[in-house]
Amino acid sequence: MTAADHRAATRTTLTDVATLAGGVTPGTASKALNGRGKLRPETRQRVLDAARRLDFRPNQLAQSLISGRTWTVGLITTDGIGRFATPVLLGAEDALGTGEISVLLCDTRGDVIREQHYLRTLAARRIDGIIVTGRRTDPRPPLAGSTDVPTVYAFAPSTDPDGINVVSDDRQGTQLAVGHLTGLGRRNIAHVTGPAHHAAATDRAAHTTHWLAAAGLPLATGRVQHGEWSEAWGRQAVRGVLATAPDTDAIFCGNDQIARGVTDALRESGRRVPDDIAVVGYDNWDTMALASRPPLTSVDMNLTEIGRLAALKLLEAIDGRPDPGTHRTPCRLVVRDST
């Protein structure tokens, strides 16, 4: 583009876009660009195409003055570099970016004082809304002092009965795992998972027991094996499982780290995976699932979709259409060589 072309592009107005889009009004063009109003799909698309051709960029300051919005959203996490929070944040950012909404990332590192500092900073910037996420599925208290700002909790729900939560459907995820194993003809299935005081462990354990009972099957060892979210615990648990229920033909693990330890210990004990004992993990964490020997079949919580749906729910709340309650996103089963 030449300098003259660039100057011309910067002078493009909303009226120019409306004219190129077939003579619609500037008001209609504005609604199309902002995703508002009840417009015919073809009209909205004509406006979007015209804006693209003219390289039109709305004046954000003018939009803010007119709408009362800053087109800025805060993303608060307790673990910004964590295994779970990062995909959630990326999904939310992708959804918000399509509406040209700026995102301010705040990592509280689980510190309440730091969280309050970020809330004050975000309030000073007059943000339109907040998405909160964390590294665990345990419910957390709602943000203090943010009652006037639309807020959505993603992955880690709020204890507020009127809050908007978007979480993974662990009930459906465990059904996928148990159904896969029973479909393969496995009848003596053990469950090895994390600490009993973690919601993810207790919820998945309860759902696993339910789906096994629905298939007419008890737990292979008679009880859930609770321990740490670690490979070391997976290796240790295998010894107890084989001693208690030597006829075990499948082990469903609460996460992929445990599952990787389980496959290592089974191999060392002379058991073949999956010929003798099939293994299923949870999380579909590539670092663990693909490095395991053999690669793990695992339940994927679809974390990016959690973030995307949380962003859409936040936009609805910002537009005055809040949808309180817990919204669950479906999991998917990724089948690999461990089954």
Short mmCIF file of C-alpha atoms in Angstrom, two decimals:
data_model
loop_
_atom_site.label_atom_id
_atom_site.label_comp_id
_atom_site.label_asym_id
_atom_site.label_seq_id
_atom_site.Cartn_x
_atom_site.Cartn_y
_atom_site.Cartn_z
CA MET A 1 0.00 0.00 0.00
CA THR A 2 1.33 3.46 -0.90
CA ALA A 3 1.42 6.37 1.55
CA ALA A 4 -1.55 7.95 -0.24
CA ASP A 5 -3.49 4.70 -0.02
CA HIS A 6 -2.69 4.44 3.66
CA ARG A 7 -3.93 7.98 4.36
CA ALA A 8 -7.10 7.23 2.42
CA ALA A 9 -7.66 4.05 4.43
CA THR A 10 -7.25 5.90 7.71
CA ARG A 11 -9.89 8.43 6.58
CA THR A 12 -12.45 5.73 5.83
CA THR A 13 -15.66 6.38 7.72
CA LEU A 14 -18.62 4.29 8.78
CA THR A 15 -20.64 6.05 6.08
CA ASP A 16 -18.16 4.78 3.45
CA VAL A 17 -18.66 1.24 4.70
CA ALA A 18 -22.46 1.64 4.66
CA THR A 19 -22.37 2.94 1.10
CA LEU A 20 -20.16 0.12 -0.20
CA ALA A 21 -22.36 -2.44 1.57
CA GLY A 22 -25.25 -1.53 -0.71
CA GLY A 23 -26.51 1.71 0.71
CA VAL A 24 -27.45 0.56 4.21
CA THR A 25 -27.64 3.22 6.89
CA PRO A 26 -24.61 3.98 9.07
CA GLY A 27 -26.65 2.76 12.04
CA THR A 28 -27.20 -0.61 10.38
CA ALA A 29 -23.51 -0.81 9.50
CA SER A 30 -22.62 -0.10 13.14
CA LYS A 31 -24.91 -2.87 14.38
CA ALA A 32 -23.42 -5.32 11.91
CA LEU A 33 -19.85 -4.51 12.91
CA ASN A 34 -20.62 -4.74 16.63
CA GLY A 35 -22.66 -7.96 16.36
CA ARG A 36 -25.81 -6.22 17.58
CA GLY A 37 -29.34 -5.90 16.35
CA LYS A 38 -31.55 -8.30 14.40
CA LEU A 39 -30.10 -8.08 10.92
CA ARG A 40 -30.47 -10.41 8.00
CA PRO A 41 -27.35 -12.61 7.72
CA GLU A 42 -26.67 -11.43 4.17
CA THR A 43 -26.84 -7.77 5.25
CA ARG A 44 -24.44 -8.34 8.12
CA GLN A 45 -22.06 -10.18 5.81
CA ARG A 46 -22.16 -7.38 3.19
CA VAL A 47 -21.16 -4.87 5.85
CA LEU A 48 -18.33 -7.08 7.14
CA ASP A 49 -17.06 -7.60 3.59
CA ALA A 50 -17.19 -3.86 2.90
CA ALA A 51 -15.30 -3.05 6.09
CA ARG A 52 -12.65 -5.59 5.16
CA ARG A 53 -12.27 -4.19 1.64
CA LEU A 54 -11.91 -0.65 2.96
CA ASP A 55 -9.64 -1.72 5.82
CA PHE A 56 -12.06 0.06 8.14
CA ARG A 57 -11.10 0.24 11.82
CA PRO A 58 -13.77 1.59 14.21
CA ASN A 59 -12.74 4.44 16.48
CA GLN A 60 -12.63 2.67 19.85
CA LEU A 61 -12.77 5.91 21.83
CA ALA A 62 -15.88 7.03 19.98
CA GLN A 63 -17.46 3.60 20.48
CA SER A 64 -16.75 3.78 24.19
CA LEU A 65 -18.32 7.23 24.53
CA ILE A 66 -21.43 6.14 22.65
CA SER A 67 -21.93 2.71 24.19
CA GLY A 68 -20.51 3.27 27.66
CA ARG A 69 -18.23 0.29 27.13
CA THR A 70 -14.44 0.12 27.09
CA TRP A 71 -14.23 -3.04 24.95
CA THR A 72 -11.84 -4.46 27.52
CA VAL A 73 -12.20 -7.66 29.55
CA GLY A 74 -10.11 -8.93 32.46
CA LEU A 75 -8.95 -12.55 32.66
CA ILE A 76 -8.03 -13.51 36.22
CA THR A 77 -6.26 -16.80 36.90
CA THR A 78 -4.58 -18.38 39.89
CA ASP A 79 -2.12 -20.21 37.64
CA GLY A 80 -1.36 -18.40 34.36
CA ILE A 81 1.28 -20.87 33.25
CA GLY A 82 -0.57 -23.96 34.43
CA ARG A 83 -1.68 -27.05 32.59
CA PHE A 84 -5.39 -26.26 32.85
CA ALA A 85 -5.68 -22.48 33.03
CA THR A 86 -3.70 -21.73 29.87
CA PRO A 87 -5.96 -23.57 27.35
CA VAL A 88 -9.03 -22.03 29.02
CA LEU A 89 -7.54 -18.55 28.67
CA LEU A 90 -6.57 -19.16 25.04
CA GLY A 91 -10.11 -20.27 24.19
CA ALA A 92 -11.58 -17.20 25.87
CA GLU A 93 -9.12 -14.87 24.17
CA ASP A 94 -9.89 -16.34 20.75
CA ALA A 95 -13.63 -15.79 21.23
CA LEU A 96 -13.19 -12.26 22.55
CA GLY A 97 -10.69 -11.36 19.85
CA THR A 98 -13.24 -11.90 17.09
CA GLY A 99 -15.16 -8.97 18.54
CA GLU A 100 -12.01 -6.86 18.76
CA ILE A 101 -12.19 -6.88 22.54
CA SER A 102 -8.91 -6.27 24.34
CA VAL A 103 -7.94 -8.74 27.06
CA LEU A 104 -5.99 -7.96 30.23
CA LEU A 105 -4.43 -11.06 31.80
CA CYS A 106 -3.94 -11.05 35.58
CA ASP A 107 -2.17 -13.95 37.31
CA THR A 108 -2.90 -13.84 41.05
CA ARG A 109 -0.79 -16.94 41.81
CA GLY A 110 -3.44 -17.90 44.34
CA ASP A 111 -2.72 -14.81 46.48
CA VAL A 112 -5.85 -13.06 47.82
CA ILE A 113 -4.02 -9.75 48.28
CA ARG A 114 -2.72 -9.87 44.72
CA GLU A 115 -6.23 -10.69 43.51
CA GLN A 116 -7.63 -7.60 45.24
CA HIS A 117 -4.89 -5.47 43.71
CA TYR A 118 -5.81 -6.68 40.22
CA LEU A 119 -9.52 -6.09 40.86
CA ARG A 120 -8.83 -2.48 41.82
CA THR A 121 -6.65 -2.05 38.72
CA LEU A 122 -9.31 -3.52 36.44
CA ALA A 123 -12.03 -1.40 38.03
CA ALA A 124 -9.94 1.73 37.41
CA ARG A 125 -9.82 0.78 33.73
CA ARG A 126 -13.64 0.44 33.67
CA ILE A 127 -13.49 -3.05 32.17
CA ASP A 128 -16.70 -4.51 30.74
CA GLY A 129 -16.40 -7.91 32.40
CA ILE A 130 -14.20 -10.54 34.03
CA ILE A 131 -13.47 -14.23 33.41
CA VAL A 132 -12.01 -16.14 36.37
CA THR A 133 -10.23 -19.49 36.08
CA GLY A 134 -7.86 -21.64 38.10
CA ARG A 135 -5.90 -24.88 38.22
CA ARG A 136 -8.46 -26.99 40.12
CA THR A 137 -12.15 -27.79 39.79
CA ASP A 138 -12.85 -27.08 43.45
CA PRO A 139 -15.50 -24.33 43.83
CA ARG A 140 -14.02 -20.99 44.93
CA PRO A 141 -15.55 -17.94 46.66
CA PRO A 142 -16.81 -15.25 44.28
CA LEU A 143 -14.57 -12.27 43.62
CA ALA A 144 -14.87 -9.77 46.44
CA GLY A 145 -16.03 -6.30 45.43
CA SER A 146 -16.88 -7.12 41.80
CA THR A 147 -20.67 -7.42 42.08
CA ASP A 148 -21.24 -4.59 39.59
CA VAL A 149 -19.06 -6.17 36.87
CA PRO A 150 -20.36 -9.15 34.85
CA THR A 151 -18.24 -12.14 35.84
CA VAL A 152 -17.99 -15.71 34.55
CA TYR A 153 -16.11 -18.54 36.26
CA ALA A 154 -14.44 -21.05 33.93
CA PHE A 155 -13.20 -24.53 34.90
CA ALA A 156 -13.12 -23.58 38.60
CA PRO A 157 -16.75 -22.68 39.51
CA SER A 158 -17.94 -20.11 42.02
CA THR A 159 -19.78 -20.97 45.22
CA ASP A 160 -22.24 -18.16 44.43
CA PRO A 161 -25.63 -19.83 43.69
CA ASP A 162 -26.40 -17.00 41.26
CA GLY A 163 -23.00 -17.13 39.55
CA ILE A 164 -22.29 -18.01 35.93
CA ASN A 165 -20.06 -21.08 35.71
CA VAL A 166 -18.67 -23.00 32.73
CA VAL A 167 -17.11 -26.35 33.63
CA SER A 168 -16.18 -29.70 32.13
CA ASP A 169 -18.81 -32.45 32.24
CA ASP A 170 -16.94 -35.03 34.32
CA ARG A 171 -20.01 -37.24 34.55
CA GLN A 172 -20.07 -37.58 30.77
CA GLY A 173 -16.27 -37.87 30.60
CA THR A 174 -16.19 -40.82 33.01
CA GLN A 175 -19.04 -42.44 31.10
CA LEU A 176 -16.91 -42.30 27.94
CA ALA A 177 -14.01 -43.99 29.73
CA VAL A 178 -16.03 -46.71 31.47
CA GLY A 179 -18.13 -47.34 28.35
CA HIS A 180 -14.99 -47.70 26.26
CA LEU A 181 -13.48 -50.26 28.63
CA THR A 182 -16.65 -52.32 29.04
CA GLY A 183 -17.17 -52.16 25.28
CA LEU A 184 -13.77 -53.84 24.93
CA GLY A 185 -14.99 -56.65 27.16
CA ARG A 186 -13.17 -55.56 30.34
CA ARG A 187 -15.03 -56.60 33.46
CA ASN A 188 -12.59 -56.12 36.35
CA ILE A 189 -11.91 -52.39 36.31
CA ALA A 190 -9.97 -50.56 39.03
CA HIS A 191 -9.98 -46.81 39.59
CA VAL A 192 -6.79 -45.03 40.70
CA THR A 193 -7.10 -41.30 41.29
CA GLY A 194 -5.92 -38.23 43.21
CA PRO A 195 -6.47 -36.89 46.75
CA ALA A 196 -9.89 -37.46 48.29
CA HIS A 197 -10.06 -33.77 49.26
CA HIS A 198 -9.90 -32.64 45.62
CA ALA A 199 -13.23 -32.19 43.85
CA ALA A 200 -11.88 -33.60 40.57
CA ALA A 201 -10.87 -36.85 42.29
CA THR A 202 -14.03 -37.33 44.34
CA ASP A 203 -16.38 -36.38 41.50
CA ARG A 204 -14.72 -38.66 38.96
CA ALA A 205 -14.58 -41.50 41.50
CA ALA A 206 -18.30 -41.18 42.25
CA HIS A 207 -19.18 -41.08 38.56
CA THR A 208 -16.92 -44.04 37.80
CA THR A 209 -18.56 -46.13 40.52
CA HIS A 210 -21.98 -45.13 39.19
CA TRP A 211 -21.25 -46.10 35.59
CA LEU A 212 -19.69 -49.42 36.64
CA ALA A 213 -22.76 -50.21 38.73
CA ALA A 214 -24.97 -49.30 35.78
CA ALA A 215 -23.03 -51.91 33.77
CA GLY A 216 -23.52 -54.44 36.57
CA LEU A 217 -19.87 -54.29 37.64
CA PRO A 218 -18.21 -53.57 41.01
CA LEU A 219 -14.84 -51.87 41.38
CA ALA A 220 -12.14 -54.48 40.87
CA THR A 221 -10.52 -53.73 44.25
CA GLY A 222 -13.75 -53.00 46.11
CA ARG A 223 -12.81 -49.33 46.64
CA VAL A 224 -11.37 -46.29 44.90
CA GLN A 225 -7.59 -45.94 45.19
CA HIS A 226 -6.97 -42.34 46.34
CA GLY A 227 -3.46 -40.88 46.37
CA GLU A 228 -1.47 -38.07 44.74
CA TRP A 229 -1.70 -36.65 41.22
CA SER A 230 1.66 -38.17 40.34
CA GLU A 231 3.43 -40.92 38.41
CA ALA A 232 4.93 -42.14 41.69
CA TRP A 233 1.43 -42.75 43.09
CA GLY A 234 0.43 -44.57 39.90
CA ARG A 235 3.38 -46.93 40.24
CA GLN A 236 2.68 -47.49 43.94
CA ALA A 237 -1.04 -48.06 43.39
CA VAL A 238 -0.45 -50.84 40.86
CA ARG A 239 1.16 -53.01 43.53
CA GLY A 240 -1.91 -52.70 45.76
CA VAL A 241 -4.33 -53.29 42.88
CA LEU A 242 -2.60 -56.46 41.70
CA ALA A 243 -2.27 -57.78 45.26
CA THR A 244 -5.95 -57.13 46.05
CA ALA A 245 -7.46 -58.02 42.67
CA PRO A 246 -4.99 -60.01 40.54
CA ASP A 247 -7.66 -60.59 37.89
CA THR A 248 -7.90 -56.82 37.15
CA ASP A 249 -8.09 -56.35 33.38
CA ALA A 250 -8.39 -52.53 33.19
CA ILE A 251 -7.36 -49.49 35.24
CA PHE A 252 -9.10 -46.12 34.80
CA CYS A 253 -6.93 -43.32 36.18
CA GLY A 254 -7.96 -39.90 37.47
CA ASN A 255 -5.31 -38.14 35.40
CA ASP A 256 -2.58 -38.84 32.84
CA GLN A 257 0.31 -38.54 35.29
CA ILE A 258 -1.11 -41.35 37.39
CA ALA A 259 -1.83 -43.37 34.24
CA ARG A 260 1.74 -43.04 33.01
CA GLY A 261 3.02 -44.35 36.34
CA VAL A 262 0.51 -47.19 36.13
CA THR A 263 1.69 -48.28 32.67
CA ASP A 264 5.33 -48.20 33.82
CA ALA A 265 4.58 -50.36 36.86
CA LEU A 266 2.48 -52.81 34.87
CA ARG A 267 5.27 -53.26 32.35
CA GLU A 268 7.79 -53.81 35.14
CA SER A 269 5.49 -56.43 36.70
CA GLY A 270 5.36 -58.35 33.45
CA ARG A 271 1.78 -57.33 32.57
CA ARG A 272 1.19 -56.30 28.96
CA VAL A 273 -0.71 -53.10 28.17
CA PRO A 274 -3.33 -53.37 26.77
CA ASP A 275 -3.32 -57.14 26.20
CA ASP A 276 -3.46 -58.08 29.89
CA ILE A 277 -4.60 -54.79 31.41
CA ALA A 278 -5.99 -51.79 29.52
CA VAL A 279 -5.28 -48.30 30.89
CA VAL A 280 -7.25 -45.06 30.42
CA GLY A 281 -6.12 -41.66 31.67
CA TYR A 282 -7.85 -38.29 32.11
CA ASP A 283 -6.92 -34.78 30.83
CA ASN A 284 -5.35 -35.81 27.49
CA TRP A 285 -2.18 -33.92 28.39
CA ASP A 286 0.05 -34.55 25.38
CA THR A 287 3.23 -34.29 27.45
CA MET A 288 2.12 -37.32 29.45
CA ALA A 289 -0.22 -39.17 27.11
CA LEU A 290 2.12 -39.31 24.12
CA ALA A 291 5.27 -39.99 26.14
CA SER A 292 3.69 -42.92 27.94
CA ARG A 293 4.62 -46.47 26.85
CA PRO A 294 2.30 -47.25 25.17
CA PRO A 295 0.65 -43.88 24.38
CA LEU A 296 -2.40 -43.34 26.58
CA THR A 297 -6.06 -43.44 25.74
CA SER A 298 -7.37 -40.43 27.64
CA VAL A 299 -10.43 -38.28 28.31
CA ASP A 300 -10.01 -34.76 26.90
CA MET A 301 -11.87 -32.10 28.92
CA ASN A 302 -11.95 -29.73 25.93
CA LEU A 303 -10.49 -26.88 27.94
CA THR A 304 -10.35 -24.49 25.00
CA GLU A 305 -14.11 -24.91 24.52
CA ILE A 306 -14.64 -24.11 28.20
CA GLY A 307 -12.82 -20.82 27.64
CA ARG A 308 -14.70 -20.07 24.44
CA LEU A 309 -18.12 -20.72 26.01
CA ALA A 310 -17.16 -18.69 29.08
CA ALA A 311 -16.33 -15.74 26.81
CA LEU A 312 -19.68 -16.04 25.02
CA LYS A 313 -21.53 -16.19 28.35
CA LEU A 314 -19.64 -13.10 29.48
CA LEU A 315 -20.63 -11.21 26.32
CA GLU A 316 -24.27 -12.14 26.95
CA ALA A 317 -24.00 -10.84 30.51
CA ILE A 318 -22.38 -7.62 29.33
CA ASP A 319 -25.27 -7.16 26.91
CA GLY A 320 -27.73 -7.47 29.80
CA ARG A 321 -28.65 -11.10 29.17
CA PRO A 322 -26.94 -13.02 32.02
CA ASP A 323 -27.41 -16.79 32.07
CA PRO A 324 -26.69 -17.87 35.67
CA GLY A 325 -26.07 -21.47 36.61
CA THR A 326 -23.55 -24.15 35.74
CA HIS A 327 -22.96 -24.79 32.05
CA ARG A 328 -21.11 -28.01 31.22
CA THR A 329 -19.04 -28.66 28.11
CA PRO A 330 -18.80 -32.25 26.82
CA CYS A 331 -15.57 -34.23 26.97
CA ARG A 332 -14.21 -36.48 24.23
CA LEU A 333 -12.27 -39.73 24.38
CA VAL A 334 -8.95 -39.88 22.52
CA VAL A 335 -8.17 -43.53 21.85
CA ARG A 336 -4.51 -44.61 21.68
CA ASP A 337 -2.51 -47.78 22.16
CA SER A 338 -3.08 -48.29 25.91
CA THR A 339 -6.52 -49.77 25.16
#
